Every structure is written in C-alpha cells, then in structure tokens.
Short mmCIF file of C-alpha atoms in Angstrom, two decimals:
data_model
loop_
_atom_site.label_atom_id
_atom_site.label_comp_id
_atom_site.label_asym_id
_atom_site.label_seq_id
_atom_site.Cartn_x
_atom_site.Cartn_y
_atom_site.Cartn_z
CA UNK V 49 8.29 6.56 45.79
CA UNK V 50 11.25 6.18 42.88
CA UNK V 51 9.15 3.20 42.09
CA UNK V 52 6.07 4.59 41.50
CA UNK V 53 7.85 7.48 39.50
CA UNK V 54 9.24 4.78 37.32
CA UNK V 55 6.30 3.20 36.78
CA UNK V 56 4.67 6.72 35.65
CA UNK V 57 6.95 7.29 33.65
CA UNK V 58 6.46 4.29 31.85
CA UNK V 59 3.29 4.50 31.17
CA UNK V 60 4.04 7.95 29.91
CA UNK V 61 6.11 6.63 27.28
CA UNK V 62 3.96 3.88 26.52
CA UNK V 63 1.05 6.01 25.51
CA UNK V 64 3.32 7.89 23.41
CA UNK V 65 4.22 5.04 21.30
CA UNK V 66 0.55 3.92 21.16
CA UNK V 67 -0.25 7.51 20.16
CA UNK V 68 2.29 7.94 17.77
CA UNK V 69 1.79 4.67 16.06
CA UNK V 70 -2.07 4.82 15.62
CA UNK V 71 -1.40 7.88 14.02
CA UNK V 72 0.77 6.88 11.54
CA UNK V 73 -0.94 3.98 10.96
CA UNK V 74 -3.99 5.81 10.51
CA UNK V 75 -1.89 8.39 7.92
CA UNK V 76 -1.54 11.30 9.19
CA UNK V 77 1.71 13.59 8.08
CA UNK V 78 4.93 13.25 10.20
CA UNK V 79 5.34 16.46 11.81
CA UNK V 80 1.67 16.32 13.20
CA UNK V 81 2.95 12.94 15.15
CA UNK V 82 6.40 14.17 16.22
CA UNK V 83 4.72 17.32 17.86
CA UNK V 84 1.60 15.37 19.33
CA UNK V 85 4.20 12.60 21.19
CA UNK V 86 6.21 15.31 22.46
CA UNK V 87 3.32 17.43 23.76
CA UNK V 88 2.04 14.77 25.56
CA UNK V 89 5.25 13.70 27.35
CA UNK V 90 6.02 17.51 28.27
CA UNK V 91 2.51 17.81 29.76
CA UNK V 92 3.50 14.53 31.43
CA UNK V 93 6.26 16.46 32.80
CA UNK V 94 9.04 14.38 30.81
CA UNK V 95 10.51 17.43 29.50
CA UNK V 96 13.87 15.65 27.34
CA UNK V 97 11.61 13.28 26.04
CA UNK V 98 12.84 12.33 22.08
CA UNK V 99 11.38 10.80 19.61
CA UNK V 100 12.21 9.39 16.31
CA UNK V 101 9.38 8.29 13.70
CA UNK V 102 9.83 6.93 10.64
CA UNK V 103 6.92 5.36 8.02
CA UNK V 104 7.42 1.76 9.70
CA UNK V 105 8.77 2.40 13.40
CA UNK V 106 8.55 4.67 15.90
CA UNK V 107 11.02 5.63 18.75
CA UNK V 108 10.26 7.16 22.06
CA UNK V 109 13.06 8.04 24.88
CA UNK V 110 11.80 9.89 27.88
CA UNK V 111 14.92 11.49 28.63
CA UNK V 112 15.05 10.40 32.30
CA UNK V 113 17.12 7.75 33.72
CA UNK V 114 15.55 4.90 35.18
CA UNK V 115 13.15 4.04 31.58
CA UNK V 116 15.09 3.61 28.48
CA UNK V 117 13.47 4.01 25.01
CA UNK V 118 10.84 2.49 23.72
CA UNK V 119 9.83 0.79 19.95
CA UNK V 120 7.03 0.46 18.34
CA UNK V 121 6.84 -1.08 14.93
CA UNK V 122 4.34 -0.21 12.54
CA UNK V 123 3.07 -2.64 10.03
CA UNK V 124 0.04 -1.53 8.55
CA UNK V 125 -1.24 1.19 7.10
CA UNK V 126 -5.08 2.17 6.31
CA UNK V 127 -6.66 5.45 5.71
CA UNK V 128 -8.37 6.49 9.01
CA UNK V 129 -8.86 10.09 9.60
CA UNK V 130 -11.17 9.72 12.27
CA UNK V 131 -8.36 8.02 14.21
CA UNK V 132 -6.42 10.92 13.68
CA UNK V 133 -9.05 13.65 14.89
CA UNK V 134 -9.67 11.36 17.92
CA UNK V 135 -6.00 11.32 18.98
CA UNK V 136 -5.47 15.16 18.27
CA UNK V 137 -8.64 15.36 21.06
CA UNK V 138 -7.64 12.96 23.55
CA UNK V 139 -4.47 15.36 23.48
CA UNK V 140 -6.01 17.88 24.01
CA UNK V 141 -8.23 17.20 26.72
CA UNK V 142 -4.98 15.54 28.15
CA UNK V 143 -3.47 18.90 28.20
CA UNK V 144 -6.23 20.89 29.41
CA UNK V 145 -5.95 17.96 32.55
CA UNK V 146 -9.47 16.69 31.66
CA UNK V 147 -8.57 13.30 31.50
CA UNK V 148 -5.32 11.65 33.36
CA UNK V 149 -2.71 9.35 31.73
CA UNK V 150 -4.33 6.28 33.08
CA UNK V 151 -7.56 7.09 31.02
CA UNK V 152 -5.83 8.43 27.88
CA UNK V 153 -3.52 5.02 27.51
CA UNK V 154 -6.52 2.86 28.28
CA UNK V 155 -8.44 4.94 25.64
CA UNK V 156 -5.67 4.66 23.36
CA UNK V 157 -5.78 0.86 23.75
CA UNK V 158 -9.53 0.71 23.22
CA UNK V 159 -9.71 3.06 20.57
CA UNK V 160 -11.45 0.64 17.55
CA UNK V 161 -14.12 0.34 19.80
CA UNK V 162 -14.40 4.38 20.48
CA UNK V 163 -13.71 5.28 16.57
CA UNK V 164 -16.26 3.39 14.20
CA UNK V 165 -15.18 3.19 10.28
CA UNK V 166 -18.02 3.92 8.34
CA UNK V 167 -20.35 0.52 7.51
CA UNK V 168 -19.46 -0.51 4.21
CA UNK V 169 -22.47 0.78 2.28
CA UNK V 170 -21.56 4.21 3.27
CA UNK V 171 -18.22 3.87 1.85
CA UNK V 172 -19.47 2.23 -1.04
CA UNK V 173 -22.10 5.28 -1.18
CA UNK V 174 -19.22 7.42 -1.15
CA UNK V 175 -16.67 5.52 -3.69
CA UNK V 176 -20.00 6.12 -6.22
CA UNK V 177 -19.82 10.17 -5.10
CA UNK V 178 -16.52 10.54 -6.34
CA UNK V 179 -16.46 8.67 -9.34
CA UNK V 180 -19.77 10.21 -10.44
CA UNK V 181 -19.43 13.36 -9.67
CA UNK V 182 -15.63 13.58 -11.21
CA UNK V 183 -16.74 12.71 -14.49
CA UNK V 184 -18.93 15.53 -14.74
CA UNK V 185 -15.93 17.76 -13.08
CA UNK V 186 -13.39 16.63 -14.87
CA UNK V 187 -15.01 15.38 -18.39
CA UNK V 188 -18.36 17.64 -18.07
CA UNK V 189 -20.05 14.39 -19.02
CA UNK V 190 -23.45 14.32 -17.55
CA UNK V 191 -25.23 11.48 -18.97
CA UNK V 192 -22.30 9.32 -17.90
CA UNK V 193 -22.55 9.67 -13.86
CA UNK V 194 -25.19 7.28 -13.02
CA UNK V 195 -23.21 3.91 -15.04
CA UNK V 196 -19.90 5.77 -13.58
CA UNK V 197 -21.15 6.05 -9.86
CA UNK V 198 -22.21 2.20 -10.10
CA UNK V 199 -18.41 1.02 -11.74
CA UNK V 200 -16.62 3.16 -9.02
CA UNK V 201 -18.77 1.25 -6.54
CA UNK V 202 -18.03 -2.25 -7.73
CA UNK V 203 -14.48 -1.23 -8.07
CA UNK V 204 -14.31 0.12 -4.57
CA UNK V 205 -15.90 -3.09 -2.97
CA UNK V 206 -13.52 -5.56 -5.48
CA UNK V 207 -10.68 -3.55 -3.18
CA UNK V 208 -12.54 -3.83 -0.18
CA UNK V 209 -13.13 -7.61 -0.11
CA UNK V 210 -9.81 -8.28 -1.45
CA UNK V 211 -8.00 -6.10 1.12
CA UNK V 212 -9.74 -8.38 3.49
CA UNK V 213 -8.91 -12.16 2.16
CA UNK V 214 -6.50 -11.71 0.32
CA UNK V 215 -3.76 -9.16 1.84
CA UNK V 216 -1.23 -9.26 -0.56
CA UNK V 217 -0.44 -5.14 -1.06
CA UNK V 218 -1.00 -4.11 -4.46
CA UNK V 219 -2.87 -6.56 -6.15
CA UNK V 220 -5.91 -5.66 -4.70
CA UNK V 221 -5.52 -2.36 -6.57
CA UNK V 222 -4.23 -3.72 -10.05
CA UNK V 223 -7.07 -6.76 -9.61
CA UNK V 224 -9.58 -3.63 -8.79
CA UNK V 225 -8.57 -1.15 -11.44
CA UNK V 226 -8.87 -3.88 -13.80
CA UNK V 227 -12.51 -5.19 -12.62
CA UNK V 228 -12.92 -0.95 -13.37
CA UNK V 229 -11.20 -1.05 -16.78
CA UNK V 230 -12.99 -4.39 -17.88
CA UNK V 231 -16.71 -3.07 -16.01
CA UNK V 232 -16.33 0.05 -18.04
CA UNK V 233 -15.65 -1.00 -21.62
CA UNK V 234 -18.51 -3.41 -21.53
CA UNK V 235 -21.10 -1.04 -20.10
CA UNK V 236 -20.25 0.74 -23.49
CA UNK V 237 -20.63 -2.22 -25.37
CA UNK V 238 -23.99 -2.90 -24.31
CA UNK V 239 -24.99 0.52 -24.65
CA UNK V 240 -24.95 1.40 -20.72
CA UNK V 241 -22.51 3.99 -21.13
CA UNK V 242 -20.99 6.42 -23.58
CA UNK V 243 -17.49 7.22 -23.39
CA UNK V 244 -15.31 4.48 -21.86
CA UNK V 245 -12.62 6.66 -21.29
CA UNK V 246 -14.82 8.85 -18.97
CA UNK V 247 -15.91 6.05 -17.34
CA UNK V 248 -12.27 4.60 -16.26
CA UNK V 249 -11.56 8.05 -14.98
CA UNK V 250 -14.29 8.89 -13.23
CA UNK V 251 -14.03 5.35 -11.31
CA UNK V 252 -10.37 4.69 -11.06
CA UNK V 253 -10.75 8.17 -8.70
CA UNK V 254 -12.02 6.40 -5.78
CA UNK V 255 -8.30 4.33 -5.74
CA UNK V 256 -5.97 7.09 -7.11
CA UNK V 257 -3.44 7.35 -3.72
CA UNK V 258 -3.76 10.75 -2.89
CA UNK V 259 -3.28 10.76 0.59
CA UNK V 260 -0.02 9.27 0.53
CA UNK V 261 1.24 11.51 -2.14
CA UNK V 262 0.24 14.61 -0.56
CA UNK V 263 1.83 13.30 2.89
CA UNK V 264 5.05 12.73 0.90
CA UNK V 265 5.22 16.05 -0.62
CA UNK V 266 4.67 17.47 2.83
CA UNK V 267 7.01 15.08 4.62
CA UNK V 268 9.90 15.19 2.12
CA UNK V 269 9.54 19.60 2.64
CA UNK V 270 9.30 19.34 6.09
CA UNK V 271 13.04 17.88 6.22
CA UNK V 272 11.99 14.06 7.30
CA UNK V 273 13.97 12.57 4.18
CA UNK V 274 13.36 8.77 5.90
CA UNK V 275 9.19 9.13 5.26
CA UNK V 276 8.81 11.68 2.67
CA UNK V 277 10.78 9.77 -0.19
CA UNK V 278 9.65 5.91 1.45
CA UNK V 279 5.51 6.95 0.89
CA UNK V 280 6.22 8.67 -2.19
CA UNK V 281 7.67 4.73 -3.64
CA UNK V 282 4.47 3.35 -1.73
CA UNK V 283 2.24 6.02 -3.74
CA UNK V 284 4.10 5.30 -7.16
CA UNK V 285 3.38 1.84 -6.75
CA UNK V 286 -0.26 1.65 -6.52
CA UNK V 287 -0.29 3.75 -8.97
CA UNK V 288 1.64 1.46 -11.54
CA UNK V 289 -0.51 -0.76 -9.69
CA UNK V 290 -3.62 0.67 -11.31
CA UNK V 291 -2.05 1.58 -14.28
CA UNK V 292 -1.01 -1.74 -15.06
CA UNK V 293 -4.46 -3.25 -14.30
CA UNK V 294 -6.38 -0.62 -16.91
CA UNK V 295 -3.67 -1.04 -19.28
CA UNK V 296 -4.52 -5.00 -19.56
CA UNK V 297 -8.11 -4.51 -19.65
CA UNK V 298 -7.40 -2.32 -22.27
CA UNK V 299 -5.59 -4.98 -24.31
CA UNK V 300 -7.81 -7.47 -23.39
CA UNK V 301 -11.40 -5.78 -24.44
CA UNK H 74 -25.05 28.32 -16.22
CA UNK H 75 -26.91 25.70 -15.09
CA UNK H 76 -24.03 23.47 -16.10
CA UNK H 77 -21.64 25.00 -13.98
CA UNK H 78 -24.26 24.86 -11.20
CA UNK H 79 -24.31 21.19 -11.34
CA UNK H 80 -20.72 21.10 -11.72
CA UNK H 81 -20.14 23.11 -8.27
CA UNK H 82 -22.36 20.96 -6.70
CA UNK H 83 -20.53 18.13 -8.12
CA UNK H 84 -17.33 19.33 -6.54
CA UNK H 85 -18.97 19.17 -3.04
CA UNK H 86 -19.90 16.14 -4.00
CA UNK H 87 -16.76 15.13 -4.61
CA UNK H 88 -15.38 16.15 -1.07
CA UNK H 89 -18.15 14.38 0.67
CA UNK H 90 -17.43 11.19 -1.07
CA UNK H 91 -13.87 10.88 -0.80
CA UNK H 92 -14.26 11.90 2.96
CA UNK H 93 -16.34 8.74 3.53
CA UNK H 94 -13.98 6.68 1.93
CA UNK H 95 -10.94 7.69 4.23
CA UNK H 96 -13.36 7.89 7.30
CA UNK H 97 -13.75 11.70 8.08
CA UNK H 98 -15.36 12.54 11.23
CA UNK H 99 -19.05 13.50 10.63
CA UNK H 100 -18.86 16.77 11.90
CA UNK H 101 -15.90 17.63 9.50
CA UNK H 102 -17.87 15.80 6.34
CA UNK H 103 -19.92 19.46 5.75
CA UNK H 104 -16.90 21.49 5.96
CA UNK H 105 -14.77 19.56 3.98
CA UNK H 106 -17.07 19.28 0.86
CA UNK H 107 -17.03 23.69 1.18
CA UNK H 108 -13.63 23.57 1.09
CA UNK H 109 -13.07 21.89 -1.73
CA UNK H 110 -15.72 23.65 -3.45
CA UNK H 111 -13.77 26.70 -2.54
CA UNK H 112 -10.91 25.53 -4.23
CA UNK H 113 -11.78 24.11 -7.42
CA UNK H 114 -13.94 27.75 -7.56
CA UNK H 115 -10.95 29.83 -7.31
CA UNK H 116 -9.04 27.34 -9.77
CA UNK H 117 -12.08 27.61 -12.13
CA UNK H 118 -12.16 31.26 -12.16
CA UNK H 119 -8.06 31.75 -12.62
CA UNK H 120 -8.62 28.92 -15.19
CA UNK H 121 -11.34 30.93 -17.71
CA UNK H 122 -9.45 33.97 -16.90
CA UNK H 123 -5.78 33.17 -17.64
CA UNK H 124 -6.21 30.07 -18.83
CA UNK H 125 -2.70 27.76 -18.95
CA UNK H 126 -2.00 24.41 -16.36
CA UNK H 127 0.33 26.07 -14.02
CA UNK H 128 -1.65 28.89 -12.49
CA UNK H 129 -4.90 27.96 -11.56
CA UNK H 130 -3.38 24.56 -9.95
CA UNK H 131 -1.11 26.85 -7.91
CA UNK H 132 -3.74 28.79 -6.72
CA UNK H 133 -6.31 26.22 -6.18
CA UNK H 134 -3.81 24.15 -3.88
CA UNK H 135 -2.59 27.64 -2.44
CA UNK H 136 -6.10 28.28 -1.03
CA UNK H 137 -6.87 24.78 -0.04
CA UNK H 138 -4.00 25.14 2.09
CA UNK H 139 -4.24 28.35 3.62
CA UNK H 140 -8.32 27.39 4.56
CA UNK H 141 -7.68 23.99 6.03
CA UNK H 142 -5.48 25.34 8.57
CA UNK H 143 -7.98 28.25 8.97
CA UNK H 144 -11.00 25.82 8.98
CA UNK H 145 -8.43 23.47 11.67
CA UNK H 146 -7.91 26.08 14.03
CA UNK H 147 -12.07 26.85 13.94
CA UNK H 148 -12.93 23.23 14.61
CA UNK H 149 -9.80 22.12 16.11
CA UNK H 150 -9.26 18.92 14.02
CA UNK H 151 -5.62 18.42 12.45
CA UNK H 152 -5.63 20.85 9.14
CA UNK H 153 -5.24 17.65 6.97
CA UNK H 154 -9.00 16.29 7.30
CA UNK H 155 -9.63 19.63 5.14
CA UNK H 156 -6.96 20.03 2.62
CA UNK H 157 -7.05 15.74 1.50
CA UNK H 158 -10.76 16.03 0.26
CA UNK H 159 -10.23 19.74 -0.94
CA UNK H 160 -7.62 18.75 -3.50
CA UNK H 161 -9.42 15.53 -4.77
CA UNK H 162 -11.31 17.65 -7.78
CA UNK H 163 -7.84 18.92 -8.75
CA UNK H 164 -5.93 15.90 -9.29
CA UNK H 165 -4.59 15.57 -12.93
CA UNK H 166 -6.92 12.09 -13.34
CA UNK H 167 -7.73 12.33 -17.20
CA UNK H 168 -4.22 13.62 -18.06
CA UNK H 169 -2.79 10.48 -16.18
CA UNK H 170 -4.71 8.08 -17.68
CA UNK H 171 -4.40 9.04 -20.93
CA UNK H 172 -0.81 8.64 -20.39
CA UNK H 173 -1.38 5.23 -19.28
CA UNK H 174 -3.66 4.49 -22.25
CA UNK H 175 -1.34 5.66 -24.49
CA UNK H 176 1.39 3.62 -23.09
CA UNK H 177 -0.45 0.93 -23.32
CA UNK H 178 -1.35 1.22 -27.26
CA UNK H 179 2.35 2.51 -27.75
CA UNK H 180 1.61 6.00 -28.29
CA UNK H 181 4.74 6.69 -26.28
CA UNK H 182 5.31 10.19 -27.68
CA UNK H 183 1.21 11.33 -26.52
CA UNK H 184 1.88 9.40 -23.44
CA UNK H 185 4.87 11.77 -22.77
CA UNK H 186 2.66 14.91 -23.74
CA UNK H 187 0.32 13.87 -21.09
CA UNK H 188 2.85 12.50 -18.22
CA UNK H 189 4.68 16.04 -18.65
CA UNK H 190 1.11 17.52 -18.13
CA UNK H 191 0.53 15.27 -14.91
CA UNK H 192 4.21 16.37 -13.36
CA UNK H 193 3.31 19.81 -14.05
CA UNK H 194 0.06 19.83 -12.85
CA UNK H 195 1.24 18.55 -9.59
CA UNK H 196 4.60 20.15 -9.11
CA UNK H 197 1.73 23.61 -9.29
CA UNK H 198 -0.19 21.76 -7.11
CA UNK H 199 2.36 21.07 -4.43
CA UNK H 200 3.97 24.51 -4.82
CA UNK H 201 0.96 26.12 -3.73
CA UNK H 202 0.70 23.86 -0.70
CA UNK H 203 4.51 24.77 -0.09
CA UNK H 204 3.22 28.69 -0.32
CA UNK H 205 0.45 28.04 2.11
CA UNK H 206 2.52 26.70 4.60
CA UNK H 207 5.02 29.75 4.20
CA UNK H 208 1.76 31.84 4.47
CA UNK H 209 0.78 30.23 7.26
CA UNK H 210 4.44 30.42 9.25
CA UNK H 211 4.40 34.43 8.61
CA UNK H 212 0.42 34.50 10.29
CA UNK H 213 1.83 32.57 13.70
CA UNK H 214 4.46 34.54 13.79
CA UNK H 215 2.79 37.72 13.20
CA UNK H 216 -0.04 36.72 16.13
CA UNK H 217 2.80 36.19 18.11
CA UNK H 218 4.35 39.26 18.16
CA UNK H 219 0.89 41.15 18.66
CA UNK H 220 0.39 38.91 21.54
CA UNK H 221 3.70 40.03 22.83
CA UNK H 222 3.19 43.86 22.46
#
C-alpha cells in the first residue's frame, strides 16, 4: 500500500517536471508554468508540492516524505505555442478528472507526435506575411511587398536550415539577417525593388525576438529576477546578432 | 481611404503570419490576427489624434493586453497566444534599424536619436502591458467579491 503511494507519487512529480519543462522550452512566461505544475500536483492531491523554475532548470518537490525533489534541465529553447495550448488542456482535462495521471504523463511523453509544427512551407508562407505586410504598415510602401514577402522568405528558410545543421546559437541569425541585408540591396540594384531600407525592415521582422522580450518584461515584473533579466541578455543578443549581420552587408554592398 | 483599408488588412496579416511562424494553434490563428488588428486600430486612431511616440504605444499595448486575457478566458488558451502576434505591428522595427544603419555608417549622434526612440517606444509599450495586468488583477478581484455576495 505505502508502496504503491510512493510510486504515485512519483509519477506525480514526474509529469510535473515533464510539464513544466515542455513549457518552458516551448516559451511560455514563468508564472503560467509555476501555476500549471502546482495545479496539477494539488489535483494530484500533493498539496506542499514546491517548485522552483528558472530559464534553464526546473525544480519540483512534492512535499511528502518518501519522494524527494526532482530536476529537470532545460537545454533548448524553440518557439512552440501550440505546445503550450496543448499542456494548458491536458491540465485541464486533468482537473476536470477526464483523463488520469497515467494518460497525462504518457501524453506528455508523446507529445511531438500529438502537436505537429507547421510543414515548412507554411512557415515560410507566413515569414513572407509578415515581412510583406509590415512594410506597407510600417513604411506605407505598397509597391515594395511582393520583392519584400520573397526576401523575408529566403531569410526565414537561411535560419531554418541553419538552425538545423549547423546549431551554433546566434549565427544562424547574424548569417540570416545578412543573406536579408545582402538579398535586399541587390533586388534594388537590379531594379526588383525600390527602397532598400524598406526592404531590410520589412524582412528582418520575421527574426526580430519578440517573444523573448515580451516574456522578459513580464517575467522581470512578475518578481522572477533569475528569468526575467537571463531572456532579456538572450533577446539582446540576437538582436546584436541581426544587427551586426545588416550592418556588414551594409558595408559590404 | 483605400490605403488605410489595405493597411488594416495588412495588420491582420501581420498577426496571421507571425502566428505561423511560432506555431499557433489553428483555431487561435483567426483570433489572433483580430486582435492585433484591434490594437494597431486603437494605436492608429490615438496616433492621428494626439500624435507623439508615447501615447498611442501605451494604449495600443494596453488593449492588446487587456483583450488577450479576455479573448483567453473565451477560448481557454493561455492569454499569451493573443497578446505575442497582437503586438508584432507595434514593434519600433524602422526606428531600430535605422539606429543600426546609422551605427554602422558612424552617424552615432542619428543612431542615438533613433535608439532613444526604440527605448521609448517600448518602455510605452511595456507600460501598457504592466497597466493591463493591473486592470486585469482589479476585474478577478472584483468577480470575486460578486461571487461572494
């Protein structure tokens, strides 16, 4: 009987690490993670449960005796709101007792296979969106949205593919921003374009880390002085990152 | 007219794009392109009436906020699949590069005038997400004490 209680609440505090890491792998803000892992543990009846998250490691103690504490480390970080959403819901349906702790941890454990990312066309579809339709928002320059919808796509898969075989942070970005940069002035050169300038802005969008800075902002207000400040330095530095790519096109072309 | 038109619809755009990128779920693609249309409206309008950097940055982010949590209770998602694609038209992008340019060419007193514009624009920004949360704080709390009476 104590045994199988121990084992329970093991597995309690195992899907709270898996929960609360996917999520902030995924990027999602750091009070939204501490109060998911603790919901889940008090609907699991752990009602002392702790936790401790920070941008690169996460903590779990279930406040009982017989299980300790538990780490997870957290290594990488993409953008996956999806991920998010699908956590928040498996929650959920844990707490309205739809689905038991067995199925939540083993759909935790599955979960690339339950949340698709979006084939790379679409994202490349949508890399074009913003770029194109930002220079029209931001420059109200019309003619320039088709040549700046195809540069922000180019730039977005020069990321993409480098994120992949390459995986050294931050050179993917200053690599992409200059492909951008370089793309840009020679479309105007060759008379694709008109204004460079619009151009670069329009499809450097696409790369700009706004996520990450607004989760900093929030983190940093909401009193977690470990995350807030750490993603703020990660934010600043892709976007020296990209800075330093456009300025060297610049110089170059 | 028609060129604001287009630029509205450029705005949704906008959303929809950058919520493909950072792999929205489909049902909160729509919804997210509104909002942000939403928001660069009411910056728009504060813009061409009072004009300045501060104000219509404060109140753009200040309704993004307060409708993502809105929209988040509605759909029950987590608030921040609304308000990420919502403040994407509002980012200071052309201010920020030409900072960088300028740097670059050693302009460094325009690349000031433009960085100071960038910190501006999103210290307003971020102070109207700050005001949204307050807003939002005062709403549970006033539900709650309805639900207690």
């Amino acid at each position: 009987m104590a045994d199988q209680q121990k084992n329970y609440d093991h597995l309690v505090i195992n899907t709270c690490v898996l929960a609360g890491t996917i999520m902030i792998e995924s990027g999602s803000e750091m009070t939204r993670v501490n109060d998911t892992v603790l919901r889940i543990a008090r609907n699991a009846g752990l009602k002392d449960a702790n936790i401790y998250a920070t941008l690169t490691g996460i903590i779990v103690s279930g406040g009982v005796d017989d299980v300790g504490a538990q780490v997870g480390s957290i290594d990488k970080r993409v953008l996956d709101m999806e991920k998010v959403a699908k956590v928040n819901e498996l929650s959920r349906e844990y707490a309205a007792k739809k689905i038991d702790i067995e199925q939540f941890y083993d759909d935790l454990k599955n979960i690339d296979r339950l949340v698709a990312m979006f084939p790379l066309w679409v994202q490349l579809l949508g890399a074009g969106l913003v770029s194109g339709s930002l220079v029209v928002v931001f420059q109200n320059n019309l003619p320039d949205f088709g040549i700046t919808f195809l540069v922000g796509m180019i730039g977005w898969a020069v990321l993409y593919f480098l994120n992949i075989y390459v995986q050294i942070r931050f050179l993917s970005e200053f690599i992409a921003a200059m492909t951008v940069a370089s793309l840009a002035i020679l479309s105007v050169k060759y008379g694709f374009g008109i204004k460079a300038d619009d151009i670069i802005i329009g499809s450097l969008m696409p790369l700009v880390p706004g996520i990450p800075l607004t989760n900093a902002v929030r983190d940093a207000l909401s009193g977690n002085l470990i995350s807030g400040p750490a993603r703020g330095i990660e934010a600043l530095i892709s976007a020296c990152a990209l800075g330093f790519g456009v300025a060297i096109a610049l110089h170059f072309f | 007219m028609t060129f604001f038109i287009i630029k509205c619809i450029c705005v949704y755009l906008s959303g929809i794009g950058f919520g493909l990128i950072v792999n929205l779920p489909h049902r909160a693609l729509n919804i997210a392109g509104i909002n942000a249309t939403i928001g660069w409206l009411v910056y728009y309008w504060i813009f061409s009436t009072w004009g300045g950097l501060g104000a219509p940055n404060f109140f753009g982010g200040l309704v993004i906020g307060i409708l993502s949590v809105i929209i988040a209770r509605w759909k029950k998602m987590p608030s921040i699949l609304f308000d990420v694609p919502g403040l994407v038209p509002l980012v200071p992008g052309g201010q920020a590069y030409n900072s960088i340019k300028n740097f670059a060419l050693g302009n460094y007193q325009v690349a000031f005038n433009y960085l100071s514009e960038v910190v501006w624009i999103a210290g307003s920004i971020a102070l109207g997400f700050i005001v949204a949360e307050l807003v939002n704080k005062i709403r549970q709390k006033i539900r709650r004490v309805q639900a207690r009476n």
